[in-house]
Coordinates of C-alpha atoms in Angstrom, one line a residue:
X113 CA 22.8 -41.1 -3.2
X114 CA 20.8 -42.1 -6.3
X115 CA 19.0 -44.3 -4.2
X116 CA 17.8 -41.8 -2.0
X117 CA 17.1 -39.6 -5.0
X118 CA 14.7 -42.2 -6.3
X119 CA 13.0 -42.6 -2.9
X120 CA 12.5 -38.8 -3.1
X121 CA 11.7 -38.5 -6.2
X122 CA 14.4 -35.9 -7.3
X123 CA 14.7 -35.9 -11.0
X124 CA 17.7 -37.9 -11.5
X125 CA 18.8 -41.1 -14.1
X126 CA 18.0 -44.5 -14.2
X127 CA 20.9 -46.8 -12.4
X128 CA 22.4 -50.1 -11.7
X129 CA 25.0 -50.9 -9.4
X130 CA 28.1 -53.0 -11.0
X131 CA 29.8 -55.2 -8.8
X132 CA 30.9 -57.7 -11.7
X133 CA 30.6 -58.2 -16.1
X134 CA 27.2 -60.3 -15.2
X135 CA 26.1 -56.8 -14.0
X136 CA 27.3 -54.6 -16.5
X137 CA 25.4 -57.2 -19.2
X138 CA 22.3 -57.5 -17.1
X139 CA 22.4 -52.9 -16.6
X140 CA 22.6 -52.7 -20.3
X141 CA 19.9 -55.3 -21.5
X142 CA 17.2 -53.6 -18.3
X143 CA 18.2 -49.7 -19.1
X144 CA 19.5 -49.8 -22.9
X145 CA 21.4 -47.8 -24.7
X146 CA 23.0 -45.3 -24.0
X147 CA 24.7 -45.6 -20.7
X148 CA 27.3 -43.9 -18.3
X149 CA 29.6 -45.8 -17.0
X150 CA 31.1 -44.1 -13.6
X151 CA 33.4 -45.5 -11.1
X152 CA 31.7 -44.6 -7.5
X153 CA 34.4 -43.1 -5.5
X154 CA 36.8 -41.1 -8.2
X155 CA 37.1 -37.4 -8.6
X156 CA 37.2 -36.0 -12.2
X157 CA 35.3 -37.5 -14.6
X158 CA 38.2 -40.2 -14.4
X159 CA 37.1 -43.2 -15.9
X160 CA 33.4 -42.1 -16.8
X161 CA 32.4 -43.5 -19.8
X162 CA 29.8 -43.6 -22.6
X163 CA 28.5 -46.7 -23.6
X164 CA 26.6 -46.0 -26.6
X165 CA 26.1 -49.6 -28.3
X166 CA 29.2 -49.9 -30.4
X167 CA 31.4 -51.8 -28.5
X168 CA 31.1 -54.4 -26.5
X169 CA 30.3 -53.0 -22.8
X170 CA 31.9 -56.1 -21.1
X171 CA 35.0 -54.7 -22.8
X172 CA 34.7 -51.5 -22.2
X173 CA 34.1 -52.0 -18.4
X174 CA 37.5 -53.9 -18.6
X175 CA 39.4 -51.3 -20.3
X176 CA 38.5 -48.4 -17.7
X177 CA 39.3 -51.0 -14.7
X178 CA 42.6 -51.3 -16.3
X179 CA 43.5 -47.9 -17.2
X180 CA 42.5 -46.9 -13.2
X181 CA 45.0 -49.5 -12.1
X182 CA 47.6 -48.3 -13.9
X183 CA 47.5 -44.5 -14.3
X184 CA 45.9 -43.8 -10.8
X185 CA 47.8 -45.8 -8.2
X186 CA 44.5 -47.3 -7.2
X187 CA 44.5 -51.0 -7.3
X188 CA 40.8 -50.8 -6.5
X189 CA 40.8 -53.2 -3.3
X190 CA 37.4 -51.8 -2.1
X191 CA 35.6 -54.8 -4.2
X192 CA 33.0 -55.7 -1.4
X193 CA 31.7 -52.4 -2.3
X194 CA 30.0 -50.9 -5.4
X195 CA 32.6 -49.4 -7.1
X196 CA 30.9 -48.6 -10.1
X197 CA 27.5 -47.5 -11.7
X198 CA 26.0 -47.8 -15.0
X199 CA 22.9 -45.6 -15.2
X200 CA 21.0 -43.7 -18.1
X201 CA 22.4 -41.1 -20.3
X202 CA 20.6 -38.0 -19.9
X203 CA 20.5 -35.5 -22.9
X204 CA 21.5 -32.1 -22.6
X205 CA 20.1 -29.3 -25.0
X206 CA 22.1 -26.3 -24.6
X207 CA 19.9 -24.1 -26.5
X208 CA 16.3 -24.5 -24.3
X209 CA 18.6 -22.7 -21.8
X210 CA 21.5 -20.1 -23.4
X211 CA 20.8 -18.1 -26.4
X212 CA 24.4 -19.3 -27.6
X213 CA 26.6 -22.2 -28.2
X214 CA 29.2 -20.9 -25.3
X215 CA 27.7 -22.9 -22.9
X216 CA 27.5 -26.7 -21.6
X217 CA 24.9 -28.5 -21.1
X218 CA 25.0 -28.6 -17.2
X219 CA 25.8 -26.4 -14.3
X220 CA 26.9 -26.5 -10.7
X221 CA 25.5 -25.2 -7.7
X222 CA 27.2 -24.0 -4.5
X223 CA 25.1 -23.6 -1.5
X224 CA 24.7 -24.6 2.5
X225 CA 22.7 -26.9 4.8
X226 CA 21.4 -25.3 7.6
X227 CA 19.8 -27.3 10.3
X228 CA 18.5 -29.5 7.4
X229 CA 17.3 -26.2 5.0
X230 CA 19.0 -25.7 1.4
X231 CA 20.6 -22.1 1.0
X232 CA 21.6 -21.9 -2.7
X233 CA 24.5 -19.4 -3.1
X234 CA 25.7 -19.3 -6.8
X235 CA 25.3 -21.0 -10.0
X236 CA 28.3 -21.7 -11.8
X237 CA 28.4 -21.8 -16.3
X238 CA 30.5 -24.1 -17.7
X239 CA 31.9 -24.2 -21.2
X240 CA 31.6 -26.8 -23.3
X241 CA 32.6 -30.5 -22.1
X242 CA 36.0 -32.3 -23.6
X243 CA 35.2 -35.7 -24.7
X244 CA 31.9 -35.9 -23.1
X245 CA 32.8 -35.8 -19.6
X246 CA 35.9 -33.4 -19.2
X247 CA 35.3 -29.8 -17.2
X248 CA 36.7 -27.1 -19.2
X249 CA 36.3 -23.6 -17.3
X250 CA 33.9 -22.4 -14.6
X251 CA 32.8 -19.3 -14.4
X252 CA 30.7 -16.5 -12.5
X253 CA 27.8 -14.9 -12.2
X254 CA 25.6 -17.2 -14.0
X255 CA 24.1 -15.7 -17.7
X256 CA 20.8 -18.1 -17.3
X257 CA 17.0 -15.8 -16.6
X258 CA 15.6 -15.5 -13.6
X259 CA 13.4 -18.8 -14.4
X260 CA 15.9 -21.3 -15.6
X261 CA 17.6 -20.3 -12.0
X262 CA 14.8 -20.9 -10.0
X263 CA 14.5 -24.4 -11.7
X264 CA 17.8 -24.9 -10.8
X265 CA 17.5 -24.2 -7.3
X266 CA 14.3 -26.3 -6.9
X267 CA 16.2 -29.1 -7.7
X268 CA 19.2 -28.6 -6.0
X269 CA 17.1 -28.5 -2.7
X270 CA 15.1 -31.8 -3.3
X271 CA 18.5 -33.2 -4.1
X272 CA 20.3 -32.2 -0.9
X273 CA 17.5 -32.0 1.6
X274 CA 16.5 -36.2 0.4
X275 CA 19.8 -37.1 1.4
X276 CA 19.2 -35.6 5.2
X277 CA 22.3 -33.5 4.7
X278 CA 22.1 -30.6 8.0
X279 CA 25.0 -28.5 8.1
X280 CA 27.4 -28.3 5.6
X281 CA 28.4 -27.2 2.3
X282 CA 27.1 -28.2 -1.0
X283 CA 28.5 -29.0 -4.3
X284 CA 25.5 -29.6 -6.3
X285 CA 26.1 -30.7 -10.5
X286 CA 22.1 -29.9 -12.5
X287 CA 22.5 -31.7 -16.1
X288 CA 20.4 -28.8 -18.5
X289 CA 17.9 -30.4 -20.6
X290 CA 14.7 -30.5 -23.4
X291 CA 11.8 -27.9 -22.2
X292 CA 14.0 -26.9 -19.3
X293 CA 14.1 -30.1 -17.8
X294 CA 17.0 -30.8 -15.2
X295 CA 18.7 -33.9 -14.1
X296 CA 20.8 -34.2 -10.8
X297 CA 24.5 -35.6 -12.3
X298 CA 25.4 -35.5 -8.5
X299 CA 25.9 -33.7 -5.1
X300 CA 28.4 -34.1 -2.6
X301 CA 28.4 -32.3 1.2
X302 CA 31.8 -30.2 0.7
X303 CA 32.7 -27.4 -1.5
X304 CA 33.1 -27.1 -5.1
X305 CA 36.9 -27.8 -6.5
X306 CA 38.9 -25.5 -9.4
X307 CA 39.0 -22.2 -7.6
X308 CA 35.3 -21.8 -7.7
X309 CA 34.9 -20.7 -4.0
X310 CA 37.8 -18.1 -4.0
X311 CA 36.2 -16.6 -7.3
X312 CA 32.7 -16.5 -5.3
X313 CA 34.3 -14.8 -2.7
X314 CA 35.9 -12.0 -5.6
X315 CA 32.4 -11.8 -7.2
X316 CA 29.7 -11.5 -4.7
X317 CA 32.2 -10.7 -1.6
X318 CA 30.8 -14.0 0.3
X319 CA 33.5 -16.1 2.3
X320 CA 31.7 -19.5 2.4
X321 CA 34.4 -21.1 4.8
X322 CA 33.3 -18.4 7.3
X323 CA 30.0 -19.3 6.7
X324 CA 30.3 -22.4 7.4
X325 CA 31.6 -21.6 10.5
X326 CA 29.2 -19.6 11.7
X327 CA 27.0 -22.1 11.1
X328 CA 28.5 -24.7 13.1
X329 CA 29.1 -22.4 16.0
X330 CA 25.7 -20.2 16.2
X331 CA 23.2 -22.1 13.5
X332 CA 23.4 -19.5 10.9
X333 CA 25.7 -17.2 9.4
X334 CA 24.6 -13.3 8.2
X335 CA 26.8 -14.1 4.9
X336 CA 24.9 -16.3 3.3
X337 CA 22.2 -14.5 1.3
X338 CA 18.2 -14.9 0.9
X339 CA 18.6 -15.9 -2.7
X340 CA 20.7 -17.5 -4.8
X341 CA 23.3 -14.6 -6.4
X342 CA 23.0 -13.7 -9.9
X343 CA 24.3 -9.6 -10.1
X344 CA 28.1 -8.6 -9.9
X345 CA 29.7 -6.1 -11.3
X346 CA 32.7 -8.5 -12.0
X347 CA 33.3 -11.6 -13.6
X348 CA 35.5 -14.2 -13.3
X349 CA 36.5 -17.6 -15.0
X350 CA 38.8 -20.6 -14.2
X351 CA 40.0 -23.0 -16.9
X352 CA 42.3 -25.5 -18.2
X353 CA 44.2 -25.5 -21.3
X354 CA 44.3 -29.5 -21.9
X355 CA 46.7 -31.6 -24.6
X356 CA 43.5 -32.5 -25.8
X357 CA 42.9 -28.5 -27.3
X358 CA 46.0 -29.7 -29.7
X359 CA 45.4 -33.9 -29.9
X360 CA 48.5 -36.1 -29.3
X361 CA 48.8 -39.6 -30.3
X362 CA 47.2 -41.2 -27.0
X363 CA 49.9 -44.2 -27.5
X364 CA 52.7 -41.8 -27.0
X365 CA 54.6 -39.9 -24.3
X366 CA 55.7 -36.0 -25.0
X367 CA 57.9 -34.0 -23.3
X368 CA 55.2 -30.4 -22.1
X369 CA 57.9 -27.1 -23.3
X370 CA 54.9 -24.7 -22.8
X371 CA 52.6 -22.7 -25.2
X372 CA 52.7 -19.6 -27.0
X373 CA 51.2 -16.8 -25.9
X374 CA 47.6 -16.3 -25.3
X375 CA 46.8 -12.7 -24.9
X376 CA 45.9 -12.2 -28.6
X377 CA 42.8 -14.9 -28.1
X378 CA 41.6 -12.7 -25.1
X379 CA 38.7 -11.0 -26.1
X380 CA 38.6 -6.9 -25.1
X381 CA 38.3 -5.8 -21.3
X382 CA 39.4 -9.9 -20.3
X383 CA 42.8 -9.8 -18.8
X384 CA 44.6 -13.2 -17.2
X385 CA 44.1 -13.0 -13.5
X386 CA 46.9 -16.0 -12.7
X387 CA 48.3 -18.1 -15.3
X388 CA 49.5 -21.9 -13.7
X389 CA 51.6 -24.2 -16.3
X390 CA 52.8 -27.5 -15.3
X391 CA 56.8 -27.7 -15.2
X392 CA 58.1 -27.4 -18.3
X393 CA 59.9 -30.7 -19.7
X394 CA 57.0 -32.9 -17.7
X395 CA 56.4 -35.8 -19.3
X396 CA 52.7 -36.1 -20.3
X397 CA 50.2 -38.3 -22.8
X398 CA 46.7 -38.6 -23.5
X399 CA 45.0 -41.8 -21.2
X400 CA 41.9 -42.7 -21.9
X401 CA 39.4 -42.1 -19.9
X402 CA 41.3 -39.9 -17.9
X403 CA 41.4 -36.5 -19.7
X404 CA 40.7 -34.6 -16.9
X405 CA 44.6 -35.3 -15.8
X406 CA 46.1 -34.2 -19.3
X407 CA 45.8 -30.3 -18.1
X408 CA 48.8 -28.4 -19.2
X409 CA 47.6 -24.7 -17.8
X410 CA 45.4 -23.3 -15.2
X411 CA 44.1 -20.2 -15.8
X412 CA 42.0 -17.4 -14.2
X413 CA 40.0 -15.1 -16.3
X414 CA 38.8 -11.6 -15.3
X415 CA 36.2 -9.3 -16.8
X416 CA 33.0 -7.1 -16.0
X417 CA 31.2 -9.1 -18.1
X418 CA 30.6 -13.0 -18.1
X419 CA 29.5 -13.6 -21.5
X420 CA 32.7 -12.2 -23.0
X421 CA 34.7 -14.4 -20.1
X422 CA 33.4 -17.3 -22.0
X423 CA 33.7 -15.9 -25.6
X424 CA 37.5 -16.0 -24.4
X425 CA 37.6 -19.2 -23.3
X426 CA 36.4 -20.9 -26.7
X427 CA 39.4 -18.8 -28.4
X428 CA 41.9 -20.2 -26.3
X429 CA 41.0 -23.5 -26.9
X430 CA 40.5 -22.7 -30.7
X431 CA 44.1 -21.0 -31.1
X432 CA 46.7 -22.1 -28.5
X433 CA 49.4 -23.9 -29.9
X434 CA 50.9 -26.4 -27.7
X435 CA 54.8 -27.1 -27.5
X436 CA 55.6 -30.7 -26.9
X437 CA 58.3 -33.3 -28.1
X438 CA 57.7 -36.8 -28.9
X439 CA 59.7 -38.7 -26.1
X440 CA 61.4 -40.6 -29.6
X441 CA 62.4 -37.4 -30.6
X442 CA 64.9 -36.9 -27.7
X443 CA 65.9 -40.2 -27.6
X444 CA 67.4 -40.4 -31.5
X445 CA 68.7 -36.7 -30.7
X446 CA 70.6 -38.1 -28.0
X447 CA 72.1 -41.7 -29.7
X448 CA 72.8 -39.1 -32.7

């Protein structure tokens, strides 16, 4: 993928492929500091790291290799191919793009090949990252003007179209940056995870599986639209309450007994769509470089109004108290 984004020019980092340490040395003395380190063939942001200079990267590399062997199942056989990349950290600037601090620094992009054409569909805000790399909520219609979208969008189709992508879905992540520059983190030919597609059905009334369909059996498909969709008169959001929003001791196990109530943190005309905890008395820690799996709570969000979907979201992380025991705990209440 980045090498066909090179060829094509889409606007997209500086890389190296890592097959061994002499790489990762040889990556960080050619592109300097700082660096992403991402395993190729993850989901997640598991195991994507920033290298910023103040440890040693050989180290580093070995640490994430390690923590994906043991908290993953993945004994990372695959090591003819490239299984990881080191390429150029690209600064985001939130505020050349949203006139408040709600916001990430990046979007995502659904949309459709057809017969080797882009069709954007929707833009997707994000909230603020956790630890750099972490997703936090997703939520639509898009706040952004009429101009940042169309930047977007241009992007998004020299992205897809380089890769000679012809009918299928797209999953398309735009990093937001300085004078309304954009970056291309990464596409894929599928759909978007979370529950982004259901809540683009709810919002904009567009089934992208049927699509998608049509498009395979007649070449086109009368839901898609002309444009990419910005206009609803409903909102909706999808997010995860982490053990990160109340940090643990990463070097400790807790037992997960829920959270307290949440509907004081929603902010007026928001109300909780579904509400998804993990089993109570589940055993959970924090592992680096694998945040994205601490999730206690799935939640999904509901509102006419998008801005105030996302003023709800920073609250919850804010104020939610989390209820967990210390695995020691129960061990000295049960030799007692």
């Amino acid at each position: 993928m980045r090498e066909k984004f090179r060829e094509a020019g889409v606007p997209s980092p500086d890389f190296r492929a890592i097959y061994s340490e002499h790489d990762m040395i040889s990556a960080v003395q050619e592109l300097g500091y700082p660096l992403v380190l991402k395993p190729t063939y993850l989901a997640c942001s598991i195991g994507v790291t920033l290298l910023d200079g103040t440890r040693n990267p050989v180290e580093v590399f070995r640490e994430v290799q390690q923590d994906i062997r043991e908290n993953t199942g993945d004994s990372l056989l695959f090591n003819e191919e490239c299984l990881f990349l080191v390429e150029e950290y690209m600064e985001g600037c939130n505020a050349d793009w949203y006139d408040n601090p709600l916001y990430s620094d990046y979007v995502s992009v659904e949309g459709m090949m057809v017969n080797g054409v882009y069709r954007p569909v929707a833009i997707t805000d994000k909230t603020p990252m956790l630890s750099s790399f972490t997703e936090t909520s997703h939520i639509v219609p898009s706040v952004l003007d009429a101009e940042a979208q169309d930047i977007i969008v241009e992007a998004c189709r020299q992205a897809n179209e380089s890769l000679g992508l012809q009918n299928c879905p797209t999953h398309t992540e735009v990093k937001l940056m300085k004078n309304r520059q954009v970056g291309i983190i990464e596409t894929a030919a599928r759909f978007g995870g979370w529950n982004i597609i259901p809540q683009i059905n709810d919002v904009f009334g567009i089934n992208l599986t049927k699509a998608w369909a049509e498009v395979l059996l007649y070449g086109d498909s009368a839901q898609l639209p002309s444009h990419v969709l910005s206009h609803s008169d409903k909102a909706r959001c999808n997010m995860r309450i982490y053990l990160q929003d109340n940090p643990l001791d990463p070097s400790r196990k807790y037992q997960f007994e829920g959270y307290e109530k949440i509907d004081h943190l929603l902010s007026e005309g928001v109300f909780i769509h579904t509400e998804t905890e993990i089993p109570r008395h589940t055993v959970v820690s924090s592992i680096p470089h694998q945040n994205a799996m601490s999730f206690v709570s799935t939640l999904d969000l509901e509102s006419a109004d998008s801005l105030v979907l996302a003023e709800s979201v920073r609250s919850i992380r804010e104020g939610v108290k989390l209820k967990v025991r210390e695995l020691e705990d129960l061990k000295m209440e049960v030799h007692s």
